[in-house]
Structures are given as structure tokens and as C-alpha cells.
Coordinates of C-alpha atoms and ligand atoms in Angstrom, one line a residue:
M25 CA -71.2 33.6 28.6
K26 CA -70.0 30.7 30.7
A27 CA -69.5 27.4 28.7
R28 CA -72.2 24.9 29.7
W29 CA -71.1 21.4 30.5
D30 CA -73.2 18.3 30.9
I31 CA -71.5 15.3 32.7
F32 CA -73.3 12.0 32.5
C33 CA -72.5 9.5 35.3
S34 CA -74.0 6.0 35.3
V35 CA -73.1 4.2 38.5
V36 CA -72.1 0.7 37.4
D37 CA -71.1 -0.5 40.9
N38 CA -69.0 0.8 43.7
Y39 CA -68.1 4.5 44.0
G40 CA -65.5 5.3 41.4
D41 CA -67.9 6.5 38.7
I42 CA -69.5 9.1 41.0
G43 CA -66.3 9.8 42.8
V44 CA -64.5 10.9 39.7
T45 CA -67.4 12.8 38.1
W46 CA -68.3 14.6 41.3
R47 CA -64.7 15.8 41.7
L48 CA -64.5 16.9 38.1
A49 CA -67.8 18.7 38.2
R50 CA -66.8 20.7 41.3
Q51 CA -63.4 21.6 39.9
L52 CA -64.8 22.8 36.6
V53 CA -67.1 25.1 38.5
A54 CA -64.6 26.3 41.1
E55 CA -61.5 26.7 39.0
H56 CA -62.7 27.2 35.4
D57 CA -65.9 29.1 35.8
C58 CA -68.0 26.5 33.9
A59 CA -71.7 26.0 34.3
V60 CA -71.9 22.3 35.1
R61 CA -74.9 19.9 35.2
L62 CA -74.0 16.5 36.6
W63 CA -76.5 13.8 35.6
V64 CA -76.4 10.8 38.0
D65 CA -78.6 7.8 37.8
D66 CA -78.0 6.6 41.4
L67 CA -78.1 9.4 43.9
R68 CA -77.8 6.9 46.8
A69 CA -74.2 6.1 45.8
F70 CA -73.6 9.8 45.5
E71 CA -75.0 10.4 49.0
R72 CA -72.3 8.2 50.6
M73 CA -69.6 10.7 49.7
C74 CA -71.7 13.8 49.7
P75 CA -74.2 13.3 52.6
Q76 CA -76.0 16.6 52.0
V77 CA -77.5 15.2 48.7
D78 CA -81.2 14.8 48.8
V79 CA -81.9 11.5 47.0
Q80 CA -85.5 12.4 46.4
R81 CA -84.9 15.5 44.3
A82 CA -84.7 15.6 40.6
Q83 CA -82.6 18.8 40.7
Q84 CA -80.5 20.4 43.4
W85 CA -77.4 22.6 43.7
Q86 CA -74.4 21.2 45.4
E87 CA -71.2 23.2 45.7
G88 CA -72.1 25.2 42.6
V89 CA -72.9 22.1 40.6
D90 CA -76.4 21.7 39.1
V91 CA -77.0 18.0 40.2
R92 CA -79.7 16.2 38.2
H93 CA -81.1 12.8 38.8
W94 CA -80.8 11.0 35.4
P95 CA -84.3 9.6 35.2
A96 CA -85.4 6.5 33.2
Q97 CA -87.9 8.8 31.4
W98 CA -85.6 11.4 29.9
P99 CA -87.0 15.0 30.0
V100 CA -86.8 17.4 27.1
T101 CA -83.4 19.0 27.6
A102 CA -81.3 21.3 25.5
A103 CA -77.8 20.0 24.9
A104 CA -74.8 21.8 26.5
D105 CA -71.6 23.1 24.8
V106 CA -69.5 20.2 26.1
V107 CA -70.9 16.8 26.8
I108 CA -68.9 14.3 28.9
A109 CA -70.0 10.6 28.9
A110 CA -68.1 9.2 31.9
F111 CA -66.7 5.7 31.5
A112 CA -68.4 5.0 28.2
C113 CA -71.9 5.4 29.5
Q114 CA -74.6 5.6 26.9
L115 CA -76.3 9.0 26.6
P116 CA -80.1 9.1 26.5
P117 CA -81.1 8.9 22.8
D118 CA -83.3 12.0 23.0
Y119 CA -80.3 13.9 24.4
M120 CA -78.2 12.8 21.5
E121 CA -80.8 14.1 19.1
A122 CA -80.7 17.4 21.0
M123 CA -76.9 17.5 20.5
A124 CA -77.4 17.0 16.7
E125 CA -80.1 19.7 16.6
R126 CA -77.8 22.4 18.0
E127 CA -76.7 25.1 15.6
R128 CA -73.2 24.6 16.7
T129 CA -72.7 20.9 17.6
P130 CA -71.2 20.3 21.1
L131 CA -67.9 18.9 22.0
W132 CA -68.7 15.3 23.0
M133 CA -66.1 13.3 24.9
N134 CA -65.9 9.9 26.5
L135 CA -64.0 10.2 29.8
D136 CA -62.3 6.9 29.9
Y137 CA -60.8 4.7 32.6
L138 CA -57.3 5.4 34.0
S139 CA -54.5 3.3 32.7
A140 CA -50.7 3.6 32.6
E141 CA -50.5 1.4 29.5
D142 CA -48.4 2.8 26.6
W143 CA -51.2 2.9 24.0
V144 CA -53.1 5.5 26.1
V145 CA -50.8 8.3 24.8
G146 CA -51.5 7.4 21.2
C147 CA -55.3 7.2 21.7
H148 CA -55.9 10.2 23.9
G149 CA -57.8 12.9 22.0
L150 CA -58.6 10.8 19.0
P151 CA -62.0 10.9 17.3
S152 CA -64.3 8.1 18.1
V153 CA -67.8 7.5 16.7
K154 CA -70.0 10.1 15.1
F155 CA -73.7 10.6 15.6
K156 CA -75.5 12.7 13.0
G157 CA -72.5 15.0 12.5
V158 CA -71.6 15.1 16.2
Q159 CA -68.1 13.8 16.7
K160 CA -67.2 12.0 19.8
Y161 CA -63.6 12.1 21.1
F162 CA -61.6 9.8 23.5
F163 CA -60.3 11.4 26.6
F164 CA -57.8 9.2 28.5
P165 CA -56.6 10.1 31.9
G166 CA -53.0 9.0 32.5
F167 CA -49.7 9.5 34.1
R168 CA -47.6 10.4 31.1
P169 CA -47.3 13.6 29.2
G170 CA -49.7 13.4 26.2
T171 CA -52.5 11.9 28.2
G172 CA -55.4 13.6 29.9
G173 CA -53.6 13.7 33.2
L174 CA -55.1 13.1 36.7
L175 CA -57.7 14.9 38.7
R176 CA -55.9 17.3 41.0
E177 CA -57.5 20.5 42.5
A178 CA -55.4 23.7 42.5
G179 CA -53.3 23.9 45.7
L180 CA -54.0 20.3 46.7
L181 CA -50.4 19.3 47.2
E182 CA -49.6 22.4 49.2
Q183 CA -52.6 21.8 51.4
R184 CA -51.6 18.2 51.9
Q185 CA -48.0 19.1 52.8
A186 CA -49.1 21.8 55.3
F187 CA -51.5 19.3 56.9
Q188 CA -48.8 16.6 57.1
Q189 CA -46.5 19.1 58.9
D190 CA -49.2 20.0 61.4
A191 CA -49.3 17.3 64.1
V192 CA -52.1 19.1 65.9
A193 CA -54.4 19.3 62.9
Q194 CA -53.8 15.7 62.2
R195 CA -54.5 14.6 65.7
Q196 CA -57.7 16.7 65.8
F197 CA -58.9 15.3 62.5
L198 CA -58.3 11.7 63.7
Q199 CA -59.9 12.3 67.0
G200 CA -62.9 13.6 65.2
L201 CA -63.2 10.2 63.6
G202 CA -62.7 8.5 67.0
V203 CA -59.1 7.5 66.3
F204 CA -56.7 7.7 69.2
A205 CA -53.5 6.1 67.9
A206 CA -50.5 6.0 70.2
T207 CA -47.5 8.1 69.1
G208 CA -45.0 6.0 67.2
T209 CA -47.6 3.7 65.9
R210 CA -47.6 2.9 62.2
L211 CA -51.0 4.2 60.9
M212 CA -52.4 2.5 57.9
S213 CA -55.7 2.6 56.0
L214 CA -57.4 -0.3 54.2
F215 CA -59.9 0.3 51.4
A216 CA -60.2 -2.8 49.3
Y217 CA -62.4 -5.4 47.7
E218 CA -62.8 -8.8 49.2
N219 CA -59.2 -10.3 49.4
A220 CA -58.1 -13.8 50.3
G221 CA -54.6 -12.5 51.0
L222 CA -55.8 -10.3 53.9
A223 CA -55.5 -12.9 56.7
S224 CA -51.8 -13.6 56.1
W225 CA -51.0 -9.9 56.0
L226 CA -52.9 -9.2 59.2
D227 CA -51.1 -12.2 60.8
V228 CA -47.7 -10.7 60.1
L229 CA -48.8 -7.2 61.3
A230 CA -50.1 -8.7 64.5
A231 CA -46.8 -10.6 65.1
D232 CA -44.6 -7.5 64.2
G233 CA -42.3 -5.9 66.7
Y234 CA -43.8 -2.5 65.7
A235 CA -47.3 -1.4 66.5
T236 CA -49.8 -0.8 63.7
H237 CA -53.1 0.9 63.8
L238 CA -55.2 -0.1 60.8
L239 CA -58.2 2.1 59.8
V240 CA -60.8 0.3 57.7
P241 CA -63.6 2.4 56.2
E242 CA -66.8 0.3 56.1
G243 CA -67.0 -1.6 52.8
R244 CA -66.4 -4.8 51.0
I245 CA -63.3 -5.9 52.9
L246 CA -65.0 -5.9 56.3
G247 CA -66.1 -9.5 55.9
D248 CA -62.5 -10.7 55.6
V249 CA -61.4 -8.5 58.5
Q250 CA -64.3 -9.9 60.6
R251 CA -63.3 -13.5 59.8
W252 CA -59.7 -12.9 60.7
L253 CA -60.7 -11.2 64.0
G254 CA -63.1 -14.1 64.7
V255 CA -65.9 -11.8 65.7
E256 CA -69.4 -11.2 64.5
G257 CA -71.3 -8.1 63.5
L258 CA -68.2 -5.9 63.0
T259 CA -69.4 -2.4 62.7
V260 CA -68.3 1.3 62.5
G261 CA -66.5 2.4 65.6
D262 CA -65.4 -1.1 66.6
V263 CA -61.8 -1.4 67.8
H264 CA -60.0 -4.7 68.2
Q265 CA -56.4 -5.5 69.2
R266 CA -54.5 -8.6 68.2
G267 CA -50.9 -8.6 69.2
A268 CA -49.2 -5.5 67.7
L269 CA -52.1 -4.8 65.5
T270 CA -55.1 -2.6 66.3
V271 CA -58.0 -2.7 63.8
Q272 CA -60.6 0.1 63.8
V273 CA -63.6 0.3 61.6
L274 CA -64.4 3.8 60.3
P275 CA -67.5 5.2 58.7
F276 CA -67.5 6.0 55.0
V277 CA -66.7 9.7 55.1
R278 CA -66.9 12.7 52.7
Q279 CA -64.3 12.8 50.0
E280 CA -62.4 15.7 51.6
Q281 CA -62.2 13.7 54.8
Y282 CA -61.1 10.6 53.1
D283 CA -58.3 12.6 51.5
R284 CA -57.2 13.8 55.0
L285 CA -57.3 10.2 56.3
L286 CA -54.9 9.2 53.5
W287 CA -52.7 12.2 54.3
C288 CA -52.5 11.1 58.0
C289 CA -51.5 7.5 57.3
D290 CA -48.0 6.1 56.8
F291 CA -49.3 3.5 54.3
N292 CA -52.6 3.4 52.3
A293 CA -54.2 0.3 50.7
V294 CA -56.6 1.7 48.1
R295 CA -58.6 0.3 45.2
G296 CA -60.4 1.1 41.9
E297 CA -59.4 4.4 40.4
D298 CA -60.2 7.5 42.4
S299 CA -58.8 6.4 45.8
F300 CA -55.8 5.0 44.0
V301 CA -55.1 8.5 42.6
R302 CA -55.8 10.2 45.9
A303 CA -53.3 7.9 47.7
Q304 CA -50.6 9.0 45.3
W305 CA -51.4 12.7 46.1
A306 CA -50.9 11.8 49.7
G307 CA -47.2 11.2 49.0
R308 CA -47.1 8.1 51.1
P309 CA -46.4 4.4 50.1
L310 CA -49.4 2.6 48.8
L311 CA -50.9 -0.7 47.8
W312 CA -53.4 -0.9 45.0
H313 CA -56.3 -3.3 44.8
I314 CA -57.2 -3.0 41.1
Y315 CA -60.7 -3.5 39.9
R316 CA -61.0 -7.0 38.5
Q317 CA -61.8 -7.3 34.8
D318 CA -62.7 -10.2 32.4
E319 CA -59.8 -12.3 31.1
D320 CA -57.5 -10.7 33.8
I321 CA -56.9 -7.7 31.6
H322 CA -56.6 -5.6 34.8
L323 CA -53.3 -7.4 35.5
D324 CA -51.8 -5.7 32.3
K325 CA -52.9 -2.4 33.8
L326 CA -51.4 -3.3 37.1
D327 CA -48.0 -4.2 35.5
A328 CA -48.0 -1.1 33.3
F329 CA -48.4 1.1 36.4
L330 CA -45.9 -0.8 38.4
E331 CA -43.4 -0.4 35.6
L332 CA -43.8 3.3 35.6
Y333 CA -44.1 3.8 39.4
T334 CA -41.0 1.7 40.2
E335 CA -38.7 3.0 37.5
A336 CA -36.6 5.2 39.8
L337 CA -36.4 2.6 42.7
S338 CA -33.4 0.4 43.4
P339 CA -33.8 -3.1 41.9
A340 CA -34.5 -4.6 45.3
A341 CA -37.1 -2.0 46.3
K342 CA -38.7 -2.4 42.9
A343 CA -38.9 -6.1 43.3
A344 CA -40.4 -5.7 46.8
V345 CA -43.2 -3.4 45.6
V346 CA -44.0 -5.5 42.5
A347 CA -44.1 -8.7 44.7
L348 CA -46.5 -7.1 47.3
W349 CA -48.8 -5.6 44.7
Q350 CA -48.9 -8.8 42.7
A351 CA -49.6 -10.9 45.8
W352 CA -52.5 -8.6 46.8
N353 CA -54.0 -8.8 43.3
A354 CA -53.4 -12.5 42.5
D355 CA -53.7 -14.3 45.8
G356 CA -49.9 -14.4 46.5
D357 CA -48.0 -14.6 49.8
M358 CA -48.7 -11.3 51.5
A359 CA -46.9 -12.2 54.7
H360 CA -43.5 -12.7 53.0
S361 CA -44.0 -9.8 50.6
W362 CA -44.8 -7.4 53.4
K363 CA -41.8 -8.3 55.4
V364 CA -39.6 -7.7 52.4
L365 CA -41.3 -4.4 51.7
L366 CA -40.5 -3.2 55.2
E367 CA -36.8 -3.6 54.5
H368 CA -37.1 -0.8 52.0
W369 CA -39.4 1.5 54.0
P370 CA -37.2 4.7 54.0
Q371 CA -36.6 4.5 50.2
L372 CA -40.3 3.8 49.5
T373 CA -41.4 6.8 51.7
A374 CA -39.1 9.2 49.9
H375 CA -40.1 7.8 46.6
A376 CA -43.8 8.2 47.2
E377 CA -43.3 12.0 47.8
K378 CA -41.1 12.3 44.8
W379 CA -43.5 10.5 42.6
C380 CA -46.3 12.7 43.8
L381 CA -44.5 15.9 43.1
E382 CA -43.4 14.7 39.7
Q383 CA -47.0 13.8 38.8
G384 CA -48.0 17.2 40.2
L385 CA -45.9 18.9 37.5
Q386 CA -48.2 17.7 34.8
A387 CA -51.4 19.6 33.9
D388 CA -54.4 18.3 35.8
L389 CA -57.3 16.5 34.1
A390 CA -59.8 19.3 34.4
T391 CA -57.4 21.8 32.9
V392 CA -56.5 19.5 30.1
L393 CA -60.2 19.0 29.4
V394 CA -60.9 22.8 29.3
Q395 CA -57.9 23.3 27.1
F396 CA -59.1 20.6 24.8
Y397 CA -62.4 22.4 24.5
L398 CA -60.7 25.8 23.9
N399 CA -58.6 24.3 21.1
W400 CA -61.6 22.6 19.6
I401 CA -63.6 25.8 19.3
Ligands
LIG3 O1 -65.4 2.3 44.6 P1 -64.3 1.9 43.7 O2 -64.0 0.5 43.7 O3 -64.7 2.3 42.2 C1 -64.5 1.4 41.1 C2 -63.4 1.9 40.2 O4 -63.6 3.3 39.9 C3 -63.3 1.1 39.0 O5 -62.3 1.5 38.2 C4 -64.6 1.1 38.3 O6 -64.6 0.3 37.2 C5 -65.7 0.6 39.3 O7 -65.7 1.4 40.4 C6 -67.0 0.6 38.7 O8 -63.0 2.7 44.0 P2 -62.6 4.2 43.7 O9 -62.4 4.5 42.3 O10 -61.4 4.4 44.6 O11 -63.8 5.0 44.3 C7 -64.1 5.2 45.6 C8 -64.6 6.6 45.9 O12 -65.1 6.7 47.2 C9 -63.5 7.6 45.8 O13 -64.0 8.8 45.2 C10 -63.1 7.9 47.2 C11 -64.5 7.8 47.9 N1 -64.5 7.5 49.3 C12 -65.0 8.4 50.1 O14 -65.5 9.5 49.7 N2 -65.1 8.2 51.5 C13 -64.6 7.0 52.0 O15 -64.6 6.9 53.3 C14 -64.0 6.1 51.2 C15 -63.4 4.9 51.7 C16 -63.9 6.4 49.8

């Protein structure tokens, strides 16, 4: 009998909640032979990264995952063997009763936010609250041994490396998106929240002696791009050139295509959680726009990651990365930080690949979850 898993995803805002749970659900089915139901309260957010989703349907199969709309009126549902509440979402009360009624109570876990902070290792796997005899556990993704690891499908890094060595495949992929970048151009992607530092960064890219082609998937940063370009109604497919900088607006694509986009680029600006991890798997230098939290606690998370990520860099390269990331996240001087960063480009490129391969040596999140369940039973 396959183990039955229920994953609950409440879309708070943006795409990280559904992005993470959709990847996890598919991987549990494809690699661990689990029977997975994915409960999503906002199918429209899901549709952006998985266009074949029918937003009208209460139930549908997508890539072997039993996708359910999580309705306001909860239907009578038997609880699964493993229950994942993603990002501390509250389960339907009737479902919690169903968990407690099972002869053998399910394994109930909260899949938490990703953080590189030290305390994560100590808290991963600890018991949390109890509901009528059903114990909930903390599951913390992370970068260090002893955490829940990162989402990484089997063979991902090999696929990525093969793609990066195949100039034809890359060119065809980019052309499919309408991207025709001249050879020798620095290709970059930009996925970020609104950011006041963008204008000074674009200024310096436009004035650079080296050509840059910047690919911007449609989203929250477009307003800032539009203001800098001094145009109106910036939309998918638009291409504008200012000095050495070409800016192109791309559609929001399927997750697999977004991965390939990151693999094609020499530098990726990413945000949130899932794109941040995917940029690391791309093995290329990156810039993280972290999701802002109350009382600036996100800045502690940023520092914790920077500390870990830059550990093996020379002091000067480390300072350059730290300065750029802090400028991007706290309205600092992007122009100066970018120029300094460029001085360390070869080191940063080699480091990005090394970091990726080192992280790839750790067990991936889905495998750690399944192992946690097997140990628990
Ligand atoms: O959308 P986000 O800002 O999500 C955020 C974070 O997860 C944050 O931690 C959380 O608290 C907040 O949501 C509620 O960034 P993230 O995590 O990178 O998710 C974006 C998803 O969109 C990711 O799975 C990649 C995917 N994506 C595509 O599938 N196609 C695209 O074209 C692009 C640009 C992204």
C-alpha cells in the first residue's frame, strides 16, 4: 500500500507557497511512490506556474498529483497517513478531527520557511503542538546538515550541467521565449519585489562597457523598470535598449521553463524562497531580494545566509557580495556595489558552482521528509 500524503497550501501572497508545495507534491509522487493530495485554496496562483490547471474544478490530476481545491466549506474527508501543513497554515478543524479519529494517528508536520539561521538545526524535527493525541512536528528546510534540506529533484544538477554545456539547446530555449541576445552579451534575469535601488543599478548597467541583456518576467518589479525606461504600458514581449543595456519583458512561465531561464543566465536576481533556491541550483552568481517581514527580522535571515554562502570567498569578494545584497535589500547604493562586485566576477562564478555542488551533496527535502516518516512509523 502506498503511503497517503495530504499537503495543505494556503496562498498568502505571491507564488512561493504554491511553488514549494507543487514541487514537493510532484517529487513525492515521481520519486517516492507516494499517493499525494495537494489542497490549494487559490487555484489561480497555481495556474500561473502550471497553466494546464482548471481553476473551476474541485478535483483534478496533474502530473500524478491529486490536486484539490481547498474549499471554504470543508467536505467530509478521511485523513491521510502523513499530513503536511505548509508554512504554518491552519488545517480545517473537521480535518483535524478526522486525523484524531484515525486508528493510527497520522504524522503531522509543519513545513516551515527556509532560513540559514543557526537555531534551525536545533529545532528541525522537534515536536510542536498536540491535537487530541495527534502530535505535530516542526520540519525546517535548510542549508546545513541536520536540517530538512532543500527541494531538489533527482538528477537536477546533471540536467542543469548538460543544458549549460549545450549552446544549441540554450539558444533554442531562449528563442522560444523570443530572446535573441547577441553572443558575448551578459545575460541576466530579474525577479524581484518593488525596489527603489533598481534605477541606480540599471544606470550603471546602461553605462557599462560590456553589453547586458536583462530578462524580466512580468511581476512586481515591472513598475520600477517602466519608470526607469520612461515608458508607459510596459508589457510582455517589449524590448528596450538604453546604452549597453537591453531590457526585455518575459511572460511568467512554467516552473521548468523558469529553471531553464536561470540556467541560461550569467547572473540571476531572485526573491522569496523557491526562486532563491532554484538560482542556487543554477550554479551561477545570484542576488536575493528577501521577502520583507515585520520588525526587519528578514535582515537577520539575510545575514545568516550571507555568512554561510560567503564563507569560502576571499575577504574582498565576500565584502562585495555582502554589500550588494544589503544594498538591494535595504535601499543602499546599487551602482557602487555592482561595480565592485564585477571586479570579483571569475571568483564568484566559480564559487556559485562549488556552492551548488556542495549543497547537492546533502539529502534533498523530499527524501528527508520521507525518511522522517519511515523513522516515525
Ligand atoms: O513569489 P515569491 O515572492 O514567494 C514568496 C516567498 O515564498 C516568501 O518566502 C513567502 O513568505 C511569500 O511568498 C508569501 O517568491 P518565490 O518563493 O521565489 O516563488 C516564486 C515561484 O514562482 C517559484 O516557484 C518560481 C515560480 N516562477 C515560475 O514558475 N515562473 C516564472 O516565470 C517565475 C518568475 C517564477
